[in-house]
PDB file of C-alpha atoms in Angstrom:
ATOM      1  CA  MET T1408     -21.142   7.200  51.662  1.00 58.00           C
ATOM      2  CA  ALA T1409     -22.405   7.050  48.063  1.00 68.00           C
ATOM      3  CA  ARG T1410     -20.011   8.006  45.324  1.00 76.00           C
ATOM      4  CA  PRO T1411     -20.744  11.191  43.358  1.00 86.00           C
ATOM      5  CA  GLU T1412     -22.357  10.954  39.942  1.00 91.00           C
ATOM      6  CA  GLN T1413     -20.083  10.628  36.936  1.00 93.00           C
ATOM      7  CA  VAL T1414     -19.313  14.049  35.454  1.00 96.00           C
ATOM      8  CA  LEU T1415     -17.954  12.676  32.174  1.00 97.00           C
ATOM      9  CA  LEU T1416     -20.317  11.982  29.298  1.00 97.00           C
ATOM     10  CA  LEU T1417     -19.669   8.559  27.746  1.00 97.00           C
ATOM     11  CA  GLU T1418     -20.540   7.570  24.193  1.00 97.00           C
ATOM     12  CA  PRO T1419     -21.636   4.793  24.107  1.00 96.00           C
ATOM     13  CA  GLN T1420     -23.035   4.883  27.608  1.00 95.00           C
ATOM     14  CA  HIS T1421     -23.519   1.219  28.521  1.00 95.00           C
ATOM     15  CA  GLU T1422     -22.053  -1.173  25.913  1.00 96.00           C
ATOM     16  CA  LEU T1423     -18.910  -1.553  23.868  1.00 96.00           C
ATOM     17  CA  ARG T1424     -19.768  -3.486  20.713  1.00 95.00           C
ATOM     18  CA  PHE T1425     -17.177  -5.464  18.775  1.00 95.00           C
ATOM     19  CA  ARG T1426     -18.115  -6.763  15.327  1.00 93.00           C
ATOM     20  CA  GLY T1427     -16.452  -9.933  14.031  1.00 89.00           C
ATOM     21  CA  PRO T1428     -14.938 -11.920  12.496  1.00 88.00           C
ATOM     22  CA  PHE T1429     -12.420 -11.923  15.310  1.00 92.00           C
ATOM     23  CA  THR T1430      -9.477 -13.317  13.358  1.00 92.00           C
ATOM     24  CA  ASP T1431      -7.861  -9.883  13.466  1.00 94.00           C
ATOM     25  CA  VAL T1432      -7.803  -6.931  15.848  1.00 95.00           C
ATOM     26  CA  VAL T1433     -11.250  -5.346  16.198  1.00 96.00           C
ATOM     27  CA  THR T1434     -11.354  -1.731  17.358  1.00 96.00           C
ATOM     28  CA  THR T1435     -14.207   0.268  18.827  1.00 96.00           C
ATOM     29  CA  THR T1436     -14.142   3.868  20.024  1.00 97.00           C
ATOM     30  CA  LEU T1437     -15.220   5.229  23.391  1.00 97.00           C
ATOM     31  CA  LYS T1438     -15.748   8.986  23.504  1.00 97.00           C
ATOM     32  CA  LEU T1439     -15.240  10.784  26.817  1.00 98.00           C
ATOM     33  CA  ALA T1440     -16.522  14.376  27.065  1.00 97.00           C
ATOM     34  CA  ASN T1441     -15.949  16.791  29.914  1.00 97.00           C
ATOM     35  CA  PRO T1442     -18.811  19.328  30.085  1.00 97.00           C
ATOM     36  CA  THR T1443     -17.586  20.890  33.345  1.00 95.00           C
ATOM     37  CA  ASP T1444     -15.449  23.998  33.887  1.00 96.00           C
ATOM     38  CA  ARG T1445     -12.700  21.959  35.570  1.00 94.00           C
ATOM     39  CA  ASN T1446     -10.128  19.516  34.271  1.00 95.00           C
ATOM     40  CA  VAL T1447     -10.941  15.862  34.928  1.00 96.00           C
ATOM     41  CA  CYS T1448      -8.518  12.974  35.401  1.00 97.00           C
ATOM     42  CA  PHE T1449      -9.641   9.616  34.010  1.00 97.00           C
ATOM     43  CA  LYS T1450      -8.633   5.961  33.867  1.00 96.00           C
ATOM     44  CA  VAL T1451     -10.062   3.150  31.730  1.00 97.00           C
ATOM     45  CA  LYS T1452      -9.914  -0.311  33.304  1.00 96.00           C
ATOM     46  CA  THR T1453     -11.085  -3.753  32.166  1.00 96.00           C
ATOM     47  CA  THR T1454     -11.700  -7.150  33.736  1.00 94.00           C
ATOM     48  CA  ALA T1455      -9.681  -8.798  30.928  1.00 93.00           C
ATOM     49  CA  PRO T1456      -6.520  -6.693  30.460  1.00 94.00           C
ATOM     50  CA  ARG T1457      -4.770  -9.371  28.363  1.00 93.00           C
ATOM     51  CA  ARG T1458      -7.565  -9.376  25.793  1.00 94.00           C
ATOM     52  CA  TYR T1459      -7.682  -5.629  25.143  1.00 96.00           C
ATOM     53  CA  CYS T1460      -5.339  -2.817  24.258  1.00 96.00           C
ATOM     54  CA  VAL T1461      -6.614   0.615  25.321  1.00 97.00           C
ATOM     55  CA  ARG T1462      -5.110   3.869  24.014  1.00 96.00           C
ATOM     56  CA  PRO T1463      -5.058   6.146  25.910  1.00 95.00           C
ATOM     57  CA  ASN T1464      -5.956   4.302  29.104  1.00 95.00           C
ATOM     58  CA  SER T1465      -5.513   7.350  31.345  1.00 95.00           C
ATOM     59  CA  GLY T1466      -4.981  11.064  31.206  1.00 95.00           C
ATOM     60  CA  VAL T1467      -6.564  14.456  31.785  1.00 96.00           C
ATOM     61  CA  ILE T1468      -9.516  15.914  29.878  1.00 96.00           C
ATOM     62  CA  ASP T1469      -9.507  19.694  29.823  1.00 96.00           C
ATOM     63  CA  ALA T1470     -12.648  21.597  30.705  1.00 96.00           C
ATOM     64  CA  GLY T1471     -15.180  21.671  27.869  1.00 96.00           C
ATOM     65  CA  THR T1472     -13.270  19.218  25.673  1.00 97.00           C
ATOM     66  CA  SER T1473     -13.430  15.523  24.816  1.00 97.00           C
ATOM     67  CA  ILE T1474     -11.161  12.672  23.739  1.00 97.00           C
ATOM     68  CA  ASN T1475     -11.578   9.400  21.860  1.00 97.00           C
ATOM     69  CA  VAL T1476     -10.325   6.220  23.493  1.00 97.00           C
ATOM     70  CA  SER T1477      -9.511   3.318  21.139  1.00 97.00           C
ATOM     71  CA  VAL T1478     -10.396  -0.076  22.605  1.00 97.00           C
ATOM     72  CA  MET T1479      -8.728  -2.863  20.596  1.00 97.00           C
ATOM     73  CA  LEU T1480      -9.907  -6.431  21.050  1.00 96.00           C
ATOM     74  CA  GLN T1481      -7.148  -8.930  20.297  1.00 95.00           C
ATOM     75  CA  PRO T1482      -7.846 -11.899  17.937  1.00 95.00           C
ATOM     76  CA  PHE T1483      -9.424 -14.986  19.517  1.00 92.00           C
ATOM     77  CA  ASP T1484     -11.518 -18.076  18.671  1.00 90.00           C
ATOM     78  CA  TYR T1485     -15.101 -16.889  18.793  1.00 87.00           C
ATOM     79  CA  ASP T1486     -17.706 -19.223  20.327  1.00 84.00           C
ATOM     80  CA  PRO T1487     -21.297 -18.000  19.710  1.00 81.00           C
ATOM     81  CA  ASN T1488     -22.543 -20.068  22.654  1.00 79.00           C
ATOM     82  CA  GLU T1489     -20.228 -18.337  25.093  1.00 76.00           C
ATOM     83  CA  LYS T1490     -21.504 -15.057  26.504  1.00 75.00           C
ATOM     84  CA  SER T1491     -19.025 -12.283  27.036  1.00 80.00           C
ATOM     85  CA  LYS T1492     -18.360 -11.482  30.672  1.00 88.00           C
ATOM     86  CA  HIS T1493     -15.846  -8.750  29.923  1.00 93.00           C
ATOM     87  CA  LYS T1494     -16.520  -5.352  31.400  1.00 95.00           C
ATOM     88  CA  PHE T1495     -14.941  -1.913  31.333  1.00 97.00           C
ATOM     89  CA  MET T1496     -14.925   0.814  33.941  1.00 97.00           C
ATOM     90  CA  VAL T1497     -14.242   4.483  33.364  1.00 97.00           C
ATOM     91  CA  GLN T1498     -13.009   6.070  36.576  1.00 96.00           C
ATOM     92  CA  SER T1499     -12.748   9.839  36.911  1.00 96.00           C
ATOM     93  CA  LEU T1500     -11.624  12.454  39.395  1.00 94.00           C
ATOM     94  CA  LEU T1501     -11.835  16.241  39.419  1.00 95.00           C
ATOM     95  CA  ALA T1502      -8.305  17.562  39.052  1.00 94.00           C
ATOM     96  CA  PRO T1503      -7.141  20.109  41.652  1.00 92.00           C
ATOM     97  CA  PRO T1504      -6.251  23.552  40.249  1.00 89.00           C
ATOM     98  CA  ASP T1505      -2.596  23.231  41.265  1.00 87.00           C
ATOM     99  CA  MET T1506      -2.104  19.669  39.973  1.00 87.00           C
ATOM    100  CA  THR T1507       1.431  18.801  38.854  1.00 87.00           C
ATOM    101  CA  ASP T1508       1.519  15.021  39.349  1.00 90.00           C
ATOM    102  CA  THR T1509      -1.411  13.000  38.007  1.00 91.00           C
ATOM    103  CA  GLU T1510      -0.375   9.761  39.696  1.00 92.00           C
ATOM    104  CA  GLY T1511      -0.002  11.582  42.986  1.00 91.00           C
ATOM    105  CA  VAL T1512      -3.546  12.902  42.657  1.00 93.00           C
ATOM    106  CA  TRP T1513      -4.879   9.369  42.207  1.00 94.00           C
ATOM    107  CA  LYS T1514      -2.911   8.077  45.183  1.00 93.00           C
ATOM    108  CA  ASP T1515      -4.131  10.871  47.460  1.00 91.00           C
ATOM    109  CA  ALA T1516      -7.756  10.712  46.269  1.00 92.00           C
ATOM    110  CA  LYS T1517     -10.438   9.728  48.754  1.00 91.00           C
ATOM    111  CA  PRO T1518     -13.015   7.063  47.828  1.00 90.00           C
ATOM    112  CA  GLU T1519     -15.838   9.611  47.972  1.00 90.00           C
ATOM    113  CA  ASP T1520     -14.010  11.738  45.360  1.00 91.00           C
ATOM    114  CA  LEU T1521     -13.912   8.959  42.750  1.00 95.00           C
ATOM    115  CA  MET T1522     -16.575   8.628  40.046  1.00 95.00           C
ATOM    116  CA  ASP T1523     -17.031   5.611  37.812  1.00 95.00           C
ATOM    117  CA  SER T1524     -19.135   4.257  34.971  1.00 96.00           C
ATOM    118  CA  LYS T1525     -19.323   0.630  33.851  1.00 96.00           C
ATOM    119  CA  LEU T1526     -19.784  -0.769  30.354  1.00 96.00           C
ATOM    120  CA  ARG T1527     -20.215  -4.344  29.233  1.00 95.00           C
ATOM    121  CA  CYS T1528     -18.707  -5.850  26.086  1.00 94.00           C
ATOM    122  CA  VAL T1529     -20.899  -7.265  23.328  1.00 94.00           C
ATOM    123  CA  PHE T1530     -19.555  -9.444  20.511  1.00 93.00           C
ATOM    124  CA  GLU T1531     -21.414  -9.492  17.183  1.00 91.00           C
ATOM    125  CA  MET T1532     -20.795 -11.886  14.327  1.00 86.00           C
ATOM    126  CA  PRO T1533     -22.104 -10.746  10.916  1.00 80.00           C
ATOM    127  CA  ALA T1534     -24.612 -12.976   9.080  1.00 74.00           C
ATOM    128  CA  GLU T1535     -23.471 -15.104   6.141  1.00 50.00           C
ATOM    129  CA  ASN T1536     -24.985 -12.800   3.512  1.00 42.00           C
ATOM    130  CA  GLU T1537     -23.310  -9.814   5.135  1.00 47.00           C
ATOM    131  CA  LYS T1538     -20.006 -11.704   5.104  1.00 49.00           C
ATOM    132  CA  THR T1539     -20.379 -12.362   1.377  1.00 45.00           C
ATOM    133  CA  HIS T1540     -21.220  -8.728   0.738  1.00 46.00           C
ATOM    134  CA  GLU T1541     -18.219  -7.577   2.734  1.00 52.00           C
ATOM    135  CA  MET T1542     -15.913  -9.991   0.882  1.00 55.00           C
ATOM    136  CA  GLU T1543     -17.198  -8.748  -2.491  1.00 57.00           C
ATOM    137  CA  SER T1544     -16.804  -5.149  -1.379  1.00 55.00           C
ATOM    138  CA  ASN T1545     -13.235  -5.876  -0.297  1.00 58.00           C
ATOM    139  CA  LYS T1546     -12.469  -7.508  -3.654  1.00 59.00           C
ATOM    140  CA  ILE T1547     -13.887  -4.514  -5.554  1.00 58.00           C
ATOM    141  CA  SER T1548     -11.937  -2.107  -3.388  1.00 57.00           C
ATOM    142  CA  SER T1549      -8.764  -4.132  -3.940  1.00 61.00           C
ATOM    143  CA  SER T1550      -9.289  -4.148  -7.731  1.00 60.00           C
ATOM    144  CA  LEU T1551      -9.898  -0.402  -7.785  1.00 59.00           C
ATOM    145  CA  SER T1552      -6.799   0.179  -5.684  1.00 58.00           C
ATOM    146  CA  LYS T1553      -4.679  -1.912  -8.067  1.00 60.00           C
ATOM    147  CA  SER T1554      -6.112  -0.066 -11.092  1.00 57.00           C
ATOM    148  CA  GLU T1555      -5.440   3.327  -9.545  1.00 57.00           C
ATOM    149  CA  SER T1556      -1.940   2.179  -8.586  1.00 57.00           C
ATOM    150  CA  SER T1557      -1.216   1.095 -12.187  1.00 55.00           C
ATOM    151  CA  THR T1558      -2.516   4.415 -13.558  1.00 54.00           C
ATOM    152  CA  LEU T1559      -0.403   6.392 -11.121  1.00 53.00           C
ATOM    153  CA  SER T1560       2.615   4.243 -11.977  1.00 53.00           C
ATOM    154  CA  MET T1561       2.199   4.940 -15.711  1.00 51.00           C
ATOM    155  CA  LYS T1562       1.758   8.661 -15.047  1.00 51.00           C
ATOM    156  CA  SER T1563       4.863   8.736 -12.877  1.00 52.00           C
ATOM    157  CA  MET T1564       6.866   6.945 -15.586  1.00 50.00           C
ATOM    158  CA  VAL T1565       5.753   9.468 -18.212  1.00 47.00           C
ATOM    159  CA  SER T1566       6.350  12.452 -15.951  1.00 51.00           C
ATOM    160  CA  SER T1567       9.820  11.131 -15.029  1.00 52.00           C
ATOM    161  CA  LEU T1568      10.967  11.645 -18.637  1.00 51.00           C
ATOM    162  CA  ASP T1569      11.877  15.317 -18.957  1.00 57.00           C
ATOM    163  CA  ASP T1570      12.317  17.164 -22.240  1.00 65.00           C
ATOM    164  CA  GLY T1571      16.072  16.544 -22.241  1.00 67.00           C
ATOM    165  CA  GLU T1572      15.672  12.761 -22.032  1.00 68.00           C
ATOM    166  CA  VAL T1573      13.013  12.749 -24.779  1.00 65.00           C
ATOM    167  CA  LYS T1574      15.323  14.808 -26.988  1.00 72.00           C
ATOM    168  CA  LYS T1575      18.184  12.368 -26.391  1.00 73.00           C
ATOM    169  CA  ILE T1576      15.978   9.414 -27.322  1.00 74.00           C
ATOM    170  CA  MET T1577      14.797  11.144 -30.499  1.00 75.00           C
ATOM    171  CA  GLU T1578      18.381  11.935 -31.495  1.00 79.00           C
ATOM    172  CA  GLU T1579      19.423   8.334 -30.838  1.00 77.00           C
ATOM    173  CA  CYS T1580      16.505   7.133 -32.959  1.00 75.00           C
ATOM    174  CA  LYS T1581      17.506   9.405 -35.841  1.00 77.00           C
ATOM    175  CA  ARG T1582      21.115   8.226 -35.583  1.00 80.00           C
ATOM    176  CA  LEU T1583      20.028   4.595 -35.739  1.00 79.00           C
ATOM    177  CA  GLN T1584      17.794   5.325 -38.720  1.00 79.00           C
ATOM    178  CA  THR T1585      20.765   6.906 -40.510  1.00 81.00           C
ATOM    179  CA  GLU T1586      22.905   3.891 -39.612  1.00 79.00           C
ATOM    180  CA  VAL T1587      20.244   1.536 -40.955  1.00 78.00           C
ATOM    181  CA  GLN T1588      20.053   3.496 -44.194  1.00 80.00           C
ATOM    182  CA  ARG T1589      23.839   3.329 -44.536  1.00 83.00           C
ATOM    183  CA  LEU T1590      23.816  -0.421 -43.957  1.00 81.00           C
ATOM    184  CA  ARG T1591      21.092  -0.808 -46.572  1.00 81.00           C
ATOM    185  CA  GLU T1592      23.278   1.006 -49.111  1.00 83.00           C
ATOM    186  CA  GLU T1593      26.277  -1.120 -48.173  1.00 81.00           C
ATOM    187  CA  ASN T1594      24.198  -4.275 -48.396  1.00 78.00           C
ATOM    188  CA  LYS T1595      22.936  -3.234 -51.814  1.00 81.00           C
ATOM    189  CA  GLN T1596      26.498  -2.597 -52.966  1.00 82.00           C
ATOM    190  CA  ILE T1597      27.653  -5.941 -51.586  1.00 82.00           C
ATOM    191  CA  ARG T1598      24.871  -7.726 -53.437  1.00 79.00           C
ATOM    192  CA  GLN T1599      25.856  -6.004 -56.672  1.00 80.00           C
ATOM    193  CA  GLU T1600      29.469  -6.995 -56.147  1.00 79.00           C
ATOM    194  CA  ASP T1601      28.392 -10.523 -55.241  1.00 74.00           C
ATOM    195  CA  ASP T1602      26.315 -10.782 -58.428  1.00 75.00           C
ATOM    196  CA  GLY T1603      29.343  -9.649 -60.449  1.00 73.00           C
ATOM    197  CA  LEU T1604      31.552 -12.216 -58.738  1.00 76.00           C
ATOM    198  CA  ARG T1605      29.054 -14.965 -59.405  1.00 73.00           C
ATOM    199  CA  MET T1606      28.922 -14.007 -63.080  1.00 74.00           C
ATOM    200  CA  ARG T1607      32.702 -13.994 -63.317  1.00 72.00           C
ATOM    201  CA  LYS T1608      32.842 -17.297 -61.453  1.00 68.00           C
ATOM    202  CA  SER T1609      30.468 -18.911 -63.916  1.00 68.00           C
ATOM    203  CA  THR T1610      32.470 -17.690 -66.918  1.00 66.00           C
ATOM    204  CA  VAL T1611      35.937 -18.269 -65.521  1.00 60.00           C
ATOM    205  CA  MET T1612      35.628 -21.669 -63.771  1.00 61.00           C
ATOM    206  CA  SER T1613      39.341 -22.318 -64.229  1.00 53.00           C
ATOM    207  CA  ALA T1614      40.414 -19.469 -61.944  1.00 51.00           C
ATOM    208  CA  PRO T1615      40.976 -21.003 -58.415  1.00 51.00           C
ATOM    209  CA  HIS T1616      41.791 -17.683 -56.738  1.00 49.00           C
ATOM    210  CA  SER T1617      38.205 -16.429 -57.264  1.00 47.00           C
ATOM    211  CA  SER T1618      36.733 -18.757 -54.582  1.00 52.00           C
ATOM    212  CA  PRO T1619      38.387 -17.081 -51.535  1.00 54.00           C
ATOM    213  CA  ALA T1620      37.133 -13.694 -52.726  1.00 53.00           C
ATOM    214  CA  VAL T1621      33.567 -14.974 -52.946  1.00 48.00           C
ATOM    215  CA  ARG T1622      33.808 -16.495 -49.477  1.00 53.00           C
ATOM    216  CA  VAL T1623      35.088 -13.197 -48.028  1.00 49.00           C
ATOM    217  CA  LYS T1624      32.203 -11.285 -49.609  1.00 53.00           C
ATOM    218  CA  GLU T1625      29.647 -13.824 -48.388  1.00 53.00           C
ATOM    219  CA  GLU T1626      31.020 -13.632 -44.839  1.00 56.00           C
ATOM    220  CA  GLY T1627      30.863  -9.823 -44.974  1.00 57.00           C
ATOM    221  CA  LEU T1628      27.278 -10.011 -46.208  1.00 54.00           C
ATOM    222  CA  SER T1629      26.192 -12.343 -43.391  1.00 62.00           C
ATOM    223  CA  THR T1630      27.829 -10.157 -40.721  1.00 67.00           C
ATOM    224  CA  ARG T1631      26.209  -6.977 -42.017  1.00 66.00           C
ATOM    225  CA  VAL T1632      22.784  -8.604 -42.313  1.00 63.00           C
ATOM    226  CA  ILE T1633      22.995  -9.715 -38.653  1.00 73.00           C
ATOM    227  CA  ALA T1634      24.033  -6.196 -37.606  1.00 68.00           C
ATOM    228  CA  LEU T1635      21.108  -4.782 -39.591  1.00 70.00           C
ATOM    229  CA  ILE T1636      18.639  -7.092 -37.806  1.00 76.00           C
ATOM    230  CA  VAL T1637      20.003  -6.121 -34.376  1.00 72.00           C
ATOM    231  CA  LEU T1638      19.694  -2.412 -35.182  1.00 71.00           C
ATOM    232  CA  PHE T1639      16.095  -2.879 -36.369  1.00 73.00           C
ATOM    233  CA  PHE T1640      15.325  -4.572 -33.050  1.00 74.00           C
ATOM    234  CA  VAL T1641      16.878  -1.702 -31.019  1.00 71.00           C
ATOM    235  CA  VAL T1642      14.930   0.885 -33.048  1.00 67.00           C
ATOM    236  CA  GLY T1643      11.726  -1.046 -32.428  1.00 72.00           C
ATOM    237  CA  VAL T1644      12.310  -1.099 -28.660  1.00 66.00           C
ATOM    238  CA  ILE T1645      12.996   2.653 -28.496  1.00 71.00           C
ATOM    239  CA  VAL T1646       9.966   3.521 -30.646  1.00 61.00           C
ATOM    240  CA  GLY T1647       7.835   1.258 -28.419  1.00 66.00           C
ATOM    241  CA  LYS T1648       8.965   3.150 -25.309  1.00 62.00           C
ATOM    242  CA  LEU T1649       8.160   6.485 -26.932  1.00 62.00           C
ATOM    243  CA  ALA T1650       4.711   5.234 -27.886  1.00 57.00           C
ATOM    244  CA  LEU T1651       3.992   4.312 -24.247  1.00 59.00           C
TER     245      LEU T1651
END
């Protein structure tokens, strides 16, 4: 007895095309539509189950609805001289109104109740110029993604600084400026004192106790100059952050 005609509408109807290169998983979509007023059980089978991952590979399609089945070809070494012999079969069965166990329905189904459709697999390898175009497109997309990522990163850094943090930074900057001004005044005073000591040293060469005083002043001057340089550096870093 001939099997009944398939009630599901398949898209594509006869071929599943997979476009290389096949160094990674290649996915194609099989659409199954149920135009009837009854629910339909389905199964998707293949002659090479180790080469494909099918999700979902079985289920129930409600009346008047459709589903998309993802067929994922696993990576393999493509040989253009080898023709694909892989095939898929979509098997279907009208679900009984009182169905509670899908697997039980399949087990109890009679051969004349089963409907099936077969599809063959076709492998396509893009031409060299298409490969080049795809590689360039991927590079452009990658560059744009990196640029957008950098822009978003900068925006997130700016937005992460609330008004309170900005105020704290400004106050710290003002405090450092005041400290720098104070050190400038102290440095100026030390220089004046140092000039006076040098003058006294030149006129009173016979006084041995003047040398330790000069050395103390010079050491104080060097220490304060170093501190002044460090503070200038800190102020520069903070102002740079505010500018960004």
